[in-house]
Amino acid sequence: MATVGTFSRTANGFSGSVKTLNLNVKTVTFSPV
């Protein structure tokens, strides 16, 4: 499986970046609901 992003744990979830052939997002945040 390929790596498509890098993420770090933050106080509110995860933050990082996503890079694929069609998508290049520098700031992504995943928060629990």
CSV table of C-alpha atoms in Angstrom, one decimal:
chain,number,residue,atom,x,y,z
A,1,MET,CA,0.0,0.0,0.0
A,2,ALA,CA,1.3,3.4,-0.9
A,3,THR,CA,1.7,6.3,1.5
A,4,VAL,CA,-0.5,9.2,0.5
A,5,GLY,CA,0.0,11.6,3.4
A,6,THR,CA,1.8,12.4,6.6
A,7,PHE,CA,0.0,13.1,9.9
A,8,SER,CA,0.9,14.0,13.4
A,9,ARG,CA,-1.2,13.6,16.6
A,10,THR,CA,-2.6,16.9,18.0
A,11,ALA,CA,-4.7,17.6,21.1
A,12,ASN,CA,-7.9,17.5,19.0
A,13,GLY,CA,-7.1,14.6,16.6
A,14,PHE,CA,-4.7,14.4,13.7
A,15,SER,CA,-3.2,17.1,11.4
A,16,GLY,CA,-1.1,16.7,8.3
A,17,SER,CA,-1.0,16.8,4.5
A,18,VAL,CA,-2.3,14.6,1.7
A,19,LYS,CA,-0.7,14.2,-1.7
A,20,THR,CA,-1.9,12.0,-4.6
A,21,LEU,CA,-1.8,12.2,-8.3
A,22,ASN,CA,-5.0,14.3,-8.4
A,23,LEU,CA,-5.0,15.9,-4.9
A,24,ASN,CA,-2.4,18.0,-3.1
A,25,VAL,CA,-3.7,19.4,0.2
A,26,LYS,CA,-1.2,20.9,2.6
A,27,THR,CA,-3.3,21.3,5.7
A,28,VAL,CA,-5.7,18.5,6.7
A,29,THR,CA,-7.2,18.1,10.2
A,30,PHE,CA,-9.1,15.0,11.4
A,31,SER,CA,-11.1,15.5,14.6
A,32,PRO,CA,-13.1,12.9,16.6
A,33,VAL,CA,-16.9,13.4,16.7
